[in-house]
PDB file of C-alpha atoms in Angstrom:
ATOM      1  CA  UNK A   7      -0.092  -0.226  -0.016  1.00 84.00           C
ATOM      2  CA  UNK A   8       3.090   2.592   0.435  1.00 90.00           C
ATOM      3  CA  UNK A   9       4.282   1.958  -2.739  1.00 92.00           C
ATOM      4  CA  UNK A  10       0.507   2.574  -4.650  1.00 96.00           C
ATOM      5  CA  UNK A  11       0.248   6.214  -2.379  1.00 94.00           C
ATOM      6  CA  UNK A  12       3.572   7.024  -3.232  1.00 96.00           C
ATOM      7  CA  UNK A  13       2.819   6.012  -6.911  1.00 97.00           C
ATOM      8  CA  UNK A  14      -0.693   8.317  -6.149  1.00 97.00           C
ATOM      9  CA  UNK A  15       1.155  10.623  -4.213  1.00 97.00           C
ATOM     10  CA  UNK A  16       3.795  12.077  -7.565  1.00 98.00           C
ATOM     11  CA  UNK A  17       1.367  11.182  -9.552  1.00 98.00           C
ATOM     12  CA  UNK A  18      -0.512  14.227  -8.195  1.00 98.00           C
ATOM     13  CA  UNK A  19       2.319  16.271  -7.145  1.00 98.00           C
ATOM     14  CA  UNK A  20       3.329  16.090 -10.656  1.00 97.00           C
ATOM     15  CA  UNK A  21       1.228  18.241 -11.436  1.00 97.00           C
ATOM     16  CA  UNK A  22       2.069  21.420 -10.492  1.00 96.00           C
ATOM     17  CA  UNK A  23       5.128  20.925 -11.723  1.00 94.00           C
ATOM     18  CA  UNK A  24       4.264  20.718 -15.204  1.00 94.00           C
ATOM     19  CA  UNK A  25       2.000  23.201 -15.115  1.00 95.00           C
ATOM     20  CA  UNK A  26       4.997  25.957 -14.104  1.00 94.00           C
ATOM     21  CA  UNK A  27       7.699  23.937 -16.579  1.00 92.00           C
ATOM     22  CA  UNK A  28       4.699  23.657 -19.495  1.00 94.00           C
ATOM     23  CA  UNK A  29       3.965  27.548 -19.129  1.00 95.00           C
ATOM     24  CA  UNK A  30       7.755  28.648 -17.949  1.00 94.00           C
ATOM     25  CA  UNK A  31       9.163  26.957 -21.800  1.00 93.00           C
ATOM     26  CA  UNK A  32       5.129  28.380 -23.688  1.00 95.00           C
ATOM     27  CA  UNK A  33       4.739  31.280 -22.065  1.00 96.00           C
ATOM     28  CA  UNK A  34       3.742  33.079 -25.700  1.00 96.00           C
ATOM     29  CA  UNK A  35       0.998  29.810 -25.860  1.00 95.00           C
ATOM     30  CA  UNK A  36      -0.286  30.570 -22.447  1.00 95.00           C
ATOM     31  CA  UNK A  37      -0.966  34.359 -23.074  1.00 95.00           C
ATOM     32  CA  UNK A  38      -2.776  32.985 -25.943  1.00 93.00           C
ATOM     33  CA  UNK A  39      -5.238  30.326 -24.084  1.00 93.00           C
ATOM     34  CA  UNK A  40      -5.481  33.422 -21.534  1.00 93.00           C
ATOM     35  CA  UNK A  41      -5.983  36.333 -24.326  1.00 90.00           C
ATOM     36  CA  UNK A  42      -9.553  33.251 -24.859  1.00 90.00           C
ATOM     37  CA  UNK A  43     -10.209  33.056 -21.166  1.00 86.00           C
ATOM     38  CA  UNK A  44     -10.530  29.566 -21.155  1.00 83.00           C
ATOM     39  CA  UNK A  45      -8.490  29.849 -17.503  1.00 83.00           C
ATOM     40  CA  UNK A  46     -10.504  30.511 -14.504  1.00 80.00           C
ATOM     41  CA  UNK A  47     -11.528  32.711 -17.870  1.00 79.00           C
ATOM     42  CA  UNK A  48      -8.315  35.469 -17.208  1.00 79.00           C
ATOM     43  CA  UNK A  49      -7.151  37.115 -19.691  1.00 89.00           C
ATOM     44  CA  UNK A  50      -4.103  37.925 -17.606  1.00 93.00           C
ATOM     45  CA  UNK A  51      -1.491  35.673 -18.143  1.00 95.00           C
ATOM     46  CA  UNK A  52      -0.485  36.615 -14.298  1.00 96.00           C
ATOM     47  CA  UNK A  53      -3.757  36.632 -13.222  1.00 94.00           C
ATOM     48  CA  UNK A  54      -4.723  33.636 -14.108  1.00 95.00           C
ATOM     49  CA  UNK A  55      -1.153  31.182 -13.405  1.00 96.00           C
ATOM     50  CA  UNK A  56      -1.749  32.792  -9.601  1.00 96.00           C
ATOM     51  CA  UNK A  57      -5.305  31.193 -10.137  1.00 95.00           C
ATOM     52  CA  UNK A  58      -3.317  28.430 -11.414  1.00 96.00           C
ATOM     53  CA  UNK A  59      -1.338  28.459  -8.619  1.00 96.00           C
ATOM     54  CA  UNK A  60      -3.608  28.307  -6.197  1.00 96.00           C
ATOM     55  CA  UNK A  61      -5.504  25.610  -7.416  1.00 97.00           C
ATOM     56  CA  UNK A  62      -2.090  23.773  -7.276  1.00 97.00           C
ATOM     57  CA  UNK A  63      -1.245  24.402  -3.685  1.00 97.00           C
ATOM     58  CA  UNK A  64      -4.997  23.284  -2.944  1.00 97.00           C
ATOM     59  CA  UNK A  65      -3.850  19.915  -4.997  1.00 98.00           C
ATOM     60  CA  UNK A  66      -0.331  19.898  -2.784  1.00 97.00           C
ATOM     61  CA  UNK A  67      -2.292  19.896   0.670  1.00 96.00           C
ATOM     62  CA  UNK A  68      -4.549  17.558  -0.018  1.00 96.00           C
ATOM     63  CA  UNK A  69      -1.403  15.373  -1.224  1.00 97.00           C
ATOM     64  CA  UNK A  70      -0.108  15.636   2.801  1.00 96.00           C
ATOM     65  CA  UNK A  71      -3.762  16.066   4.459  1.00 94.00           C
ATOM     66  CA  UNK A  72      -4.006  12.669   2.704  1.00 94.00           C
ATOM     67  CA  UNK A  73      -0.886  10.971   3.639  1.00 95.00           C
ATOM     68  CA  UNK A  74      -0.854  12.302   7.241  1.00 93.00           C
ATOM     69  CA  UNK A  75      -4.340  10.706   7.450  1.00 90.00           C
ATOM     70  CA  UNK A  76      -3.841   7.647   5.850  1.00 91.00           C
ATOM     71  CA  UNK A  77      -0.568   6.505   7.856  1.00 90.00           C
ATOM     72  CA  UNK A  78      -1.335   8.215  11.483  1.00 86.00           C
ATOM     73  CA  UNK A  79      -4.671   6.273  10.633  1.00 82.00           C
ATOM     74  CA  UNK A  80      -6.662   9.613  12.384  1.00 78.00           C
ATOM     75  CA  UNK A  81      -7.897  12.714  11.342  1.00 79.00           C
ATOM     76  CA  UNK A  82      -7.488  15.349  11.205  1.00 83.00           C
ATOM     77  CA  UNK A  83      -3.537  13.940  11.608  1.00 86.00           C
ATOM     78  CA  UNK A  84      -1.350  14.789  14.089  1.00 89.00           C
ATOM     79  CA  UNK A  85       2.541  15.738  14.747  1.00 93.00           C
ATOM     80  CA  UNK A  86       4.443  12.159  15.421  1.00 90.00           C
ATOM     81  CA  UNK A  87       8.097  13.789  16.563  1.00 93.00           C
ATOM     82  CA  UNK A  88       9.533  13.778  19.739  1.00 95.00           C
ATOM     83  CA  UNK A  89      10.071  17.138  21.474  1.00 96.00           C
ATOM     84  CA  UNK A  90      13.112  18.382  19.702  1.00 96.00           C
ATOM     85  CA  UNK A  91      12.380  16.817  16.297  1.00 96.00           C
ATOM     86  CA  UNK A  92       9.100  19.458  16.615  1.00 96.00           C
ATOM     87  CA  UNK A  93      11.084  22.436  17.494  1.00 97.00           C
ATOM     88  CA  UNK A  94      13.903  21.581  14.775  1.00 98.00           C
ATOM     89  CA  UNK A  95      11.256  20.396  11.929  1.00 97.00           C
ATOM     90  CA  UNK A  96       8.878  24.333  13.003  1.00 97.00           C
ATOM     91  CA  UNK A  97      12.282  26.018  12.926  1.00 98.00           C
ATOM     92  CA  UNK A  98      12.661  24.587   8.732  1.00 98.00           C
ATOM     93  CA  UNK A  99       9.172  25.476   8.147  1.00 98.00           C
ATOM     94  CA  UNK A 100       9.732  29.422   9.209  1.00 98.00           C
ATOM     95  CA  UNK A 101      12.907  29.853   7.509  1.00 98.00           C
ATOM     96  CA  UNK A 102      11.519  28.175   4.202  1.00 98.00           C
ATOM     97  CA  UNK A 103       8.223  30.220   4.345  1.00 98.00           C
ATOM     98  CA  UNK A 104      10.859  33.228   5.295  1.00 98.00           C
ATOM     99  CA  UNK A 105      12.357  32.315   1.702  1.00 98.00           C
ATOM    100  CA  UNK A 106       8.809  32.660   0.446  1.00 97.00           C
ATOM    101  CA  UNK A 107       7.597  35.457   2.321  1.00 97.00           C
ATOM    102  CA  UNK A 108      10.903  37.037   0.911  1.00 97.00           C
ATOM    103  CA  UNK A 109      10.792  36.159  -2.150  1.00 97.00           C
ATOM    104  CA  UNK A 110       6.845  37.585  -2.277  1.00 96.00           C
ATOM    105  CA  UNK A 111       7.745  41.142  -1.255  1.00 96.00           C
ATOM    106  CA  UNK A 112      11.058  41.255  -3.797  1.00 95.00           C
ATOM    107  CA  UNK A 113       9.197  40.572  -6.304  1.00 95.00           C
ATOM    108  CA  UNK A 114       5.314  40.723  -6.239  1.00 95.00           C
ATOM    109  CA  UNK A 115       2.928  39.352  -7.555  1.00 95.00           C
ATOM    110  CA  UNK A 116       3.649  39.879 -11.899  1.00 96.00           C
ATOM    111  CA  UNK A 117       7.601  38.908 -10.441  1.00 95.00           C
ATOM    112  CA  UNK A 118       6.555  35.800  -8.623  1.00 95.00           C
ATOM    113  CA  UNK A 119       4.183  34.497 -10.770  1.00 96.00           C
ATOM    114  CA  UNK A 120       6.451  34.492 -13.930  1.00 95.00           C
ATOM    115  CA  UNK A 121       5.556  38.149 -14.936  1.00 94.00           C
ATOM    116  CA  UNK A 122       8.928  38.572 -17.205  1.00 93.00           C
ATOM    117  CA  UNK A 123       7.865  35.098 -19.356  1.00 94.00           C
ATOM    118  CA  UNK A 124       3.345  36.711 -19.488  1.00 94.00           C
ATOM    119  CA  UNK A 125       5.614  40.300 -20.993  1.00 91.00           C
ATOM    120  CA  UNK A 126       6.190  42.528 -18.178  1.00 94.00           C
ATOM    121  CA  UNK A 127       9.121  43.809 -17.835  1.00 93.00           C
ATOM    122  CA  UNK A 128      10.777  43.414 -14.593  1.00 93.00           C
ATOM    123  CA  UNK A 129      13.985  44.926 -12.837  1.00 92.00           C
ATOM    124  CA  UNK A 130      16.499  42.204 -11.708  1.00 92.00           C
ATOM    125  CA  UNK A 131      16.868  41.308  -8.189  1.00 92.00           C
ATOM    126  CA  UNK A 132      18.974  40.840  -6.564  1.00 92.00           C
ATOM    127  CA  UNK A 133      18.237  41.995  -2.326  1.00 93.00           C
ATOM    128  CA  UNK A 134      17.246  39.302   0.429  1.00 95.00           C
ATOM    129  CA  UNK A 135      15.946  37.061  -0.054  1.00 96.00           C
ATOM    130  CA  UNK A 136      17.652  36.527  -3.775  1.00 95.00           C
ATOM    131  CA  UNK A 137      21.613  36.942  -1.909  1.00 95.00           C
ATOM    132  CA  UNK A 138      21.782  34.625   0.662  1.00 95.00           C
ATOM    133  CA  UNK A 139      20.072  31.345  -2.003  1.00 94.00           C
ATOM    134  CA  UNK A 140      19.781  30.699  -5.185  1.00 89.00           C
ATOM    135  CA  UNK A 141      15.948  29.544  -6.170  1.00 93.00           C
ATOM    136  CA  UNK A 142      14.958  30.396  -2.269  1.00 96.00           C
ATOM    137  CA  UNK A 143      11.188  30.511  -4.030  1.00 95.00           C
ATOM    138  CA  UNK A 144      12.371  26.609  -4.961  1.00 95.00           C
ATOM    139  CA  UNK A 145      14.543  25.915  -1.135  1.00 96.00           C
ATOM    140  CA  UNK A 146      12.370  27.432   0.822  1.00 97.00           C
ATOM    141  CA  UNK A 147       9.817  24.873  -0.249  1.00 97.00           C
ATOM    142  CA  UNK A 148      11.772  22.051  -0.021  1.00 97.00           C
ATOM    143  CA  UNK A 149      12.857  23.429   3.695  1.00 98.00           C
ATOM    144  CA  UNK A 150       9.329  23.300   4.946  1.00 98.00           C
ATOM    145  CA  UNK A 151       8.644  20.904   3.220  1.00 98.00           C
ATOM    146  CA  UNK A 152      11.274  18.365   5.124  1.00 98.00           C
ATOM    147  CA  UNK A 153      10.025  21.095   7.846  1.00 98.00           C
ATOM    148  CA  UNK A 154       6.427  20.133   7.818  1.00 97.00           C
ATOM    149  CA  UNK A 155       7.737  16.266   7.793  1.00 96.00           C
ATOM    150  CA  UNK A 156       9.444  15.847  10.287  1.00 96.00           C
ATOM    151  CA  UNK A 157       6.788  17.732  12.955  1.00 96.00           C
ATOM    152  CA  UNK A 158       3.588  15.011  10.966  1.00 95.00           C
ATOM    153  CA  UNK A 159       4.882  12.076  10.334  1.00 93.00           C
ATOM    154  CA  UNK A 160       8.607  11.734  12.443  1.00 91.00           C
ATOM    155  CA  UNK A 161       9.594   8.158  13.148  1.00 89.00           C
ATOM    156  CA  UNK A 162       7.526   6.573  10.978  1.00 91.00           C
ATOM    157  CA  UNK A 163      10.122   5.078   7.888  1.00 92.00           C
ATOM    158  CA  UNK A 164       7.297   7.538   5.549  1.00 93.00           C
ATOM    159  CA  UNK A 165       7.878  10.156   6.992  1.00 94.00           C
ATOM    160  CA  UNK A 166      10.554  11.266   4.007  1.00 96.00           C
ATOM    161  CA  UNK A 167       8.747   9.540   0.834  1.00 97.00           C
ATOM    162  CA  UNK A 168       6.606  13.074  -0.284  1.00 97.00           C
ATOM    163  CA  UNK A 169       9.555  15.412   0.861  1.00 98.00           C
ATOM    164  CA  UNK A 170      12.376  13.354  -1.628  1.00 98.00           C
ATOM    165  CA  UNK A 171       9.290  13.353  -3.984  1.00 98.00           C
ATOM    166  CA  UNK A 172       9.193  17.303  -4.092  1.00 97.00           C
ATOM    167  CA  UNK A 173      12.654  17.600  -3.338  1.00 97.00           C
ATOM    168  CA  UNK A 174      13.618  16.335  -6.712  1.00 97.00           C
ATOM    169  CA  UNK A 175      10.502  17.541  -8.593  1.00 96.00           C
ATOM    170  CA  UNK A 176      11.512  20.935  -7.070  1.00 95.00           C
ATOM    171  CA  UNK A 177      15.341  20.873  -7.621  1.00 95.00           C
ATOM    172  CA  UNK A 178      13.849  19.709 -12.049  1.00 93.00           C
ATOM    173  CA  UNK A 179      12.075  22.383 -11.846  1.00 90.00           C
ATOM    174  CA  UNK A 180      14.956  24.649 -10.889  1.00 89.00           C
ATOM    175  CA  UNK A 181      16.810  22.969 -13.330  1.00 88.00           C
ATOM    176  CA  UNK A 182      14.346  22.706 -16.307  1.00 84.00           C
ATOM    177  CA  UNK A 183      13.176  26.663 -15.933  1.00 76.00           C
ATOM    178  CA  UNK A 184      16.168  28.061 -16.532  1.00 71.00           C
TER     179      UNK A 184
END
């Protein structure tokens, strides 16, 4: 059952990454779809991508909660890590979210949602969090996911599977979205 759940999680979590890579690699095609109002009725491609982001986050959170509930046997799922790992996991989550919020703060909605690829002129940003790590949004997401799974599933043997899937996808996205 673990491997079936991992396969389903991998497929569902891939939807987001595939969507972003396709849009990154073919912004003109995405813009054409938006000009026809085919993405949530939104003609602005940045706004359409923002709406897709919300759908992708719902899928991601749904996968996480389903995973925890399936293997925890309780709903709502509860943290399982010992106290010292709860603190470490919470710290990782907070650090990751600081990086993510920093990206949104620096780039704004248009910058975060591929505005530079979708026809907007945007200045190059080098300040925090871009001065701390390359790809701070992806790194922040990875750190947050590792932190939350450390809190929710450690010491169970399945705790590492979803973070590994997400890390693989994010590392591939970093490479493909150059």
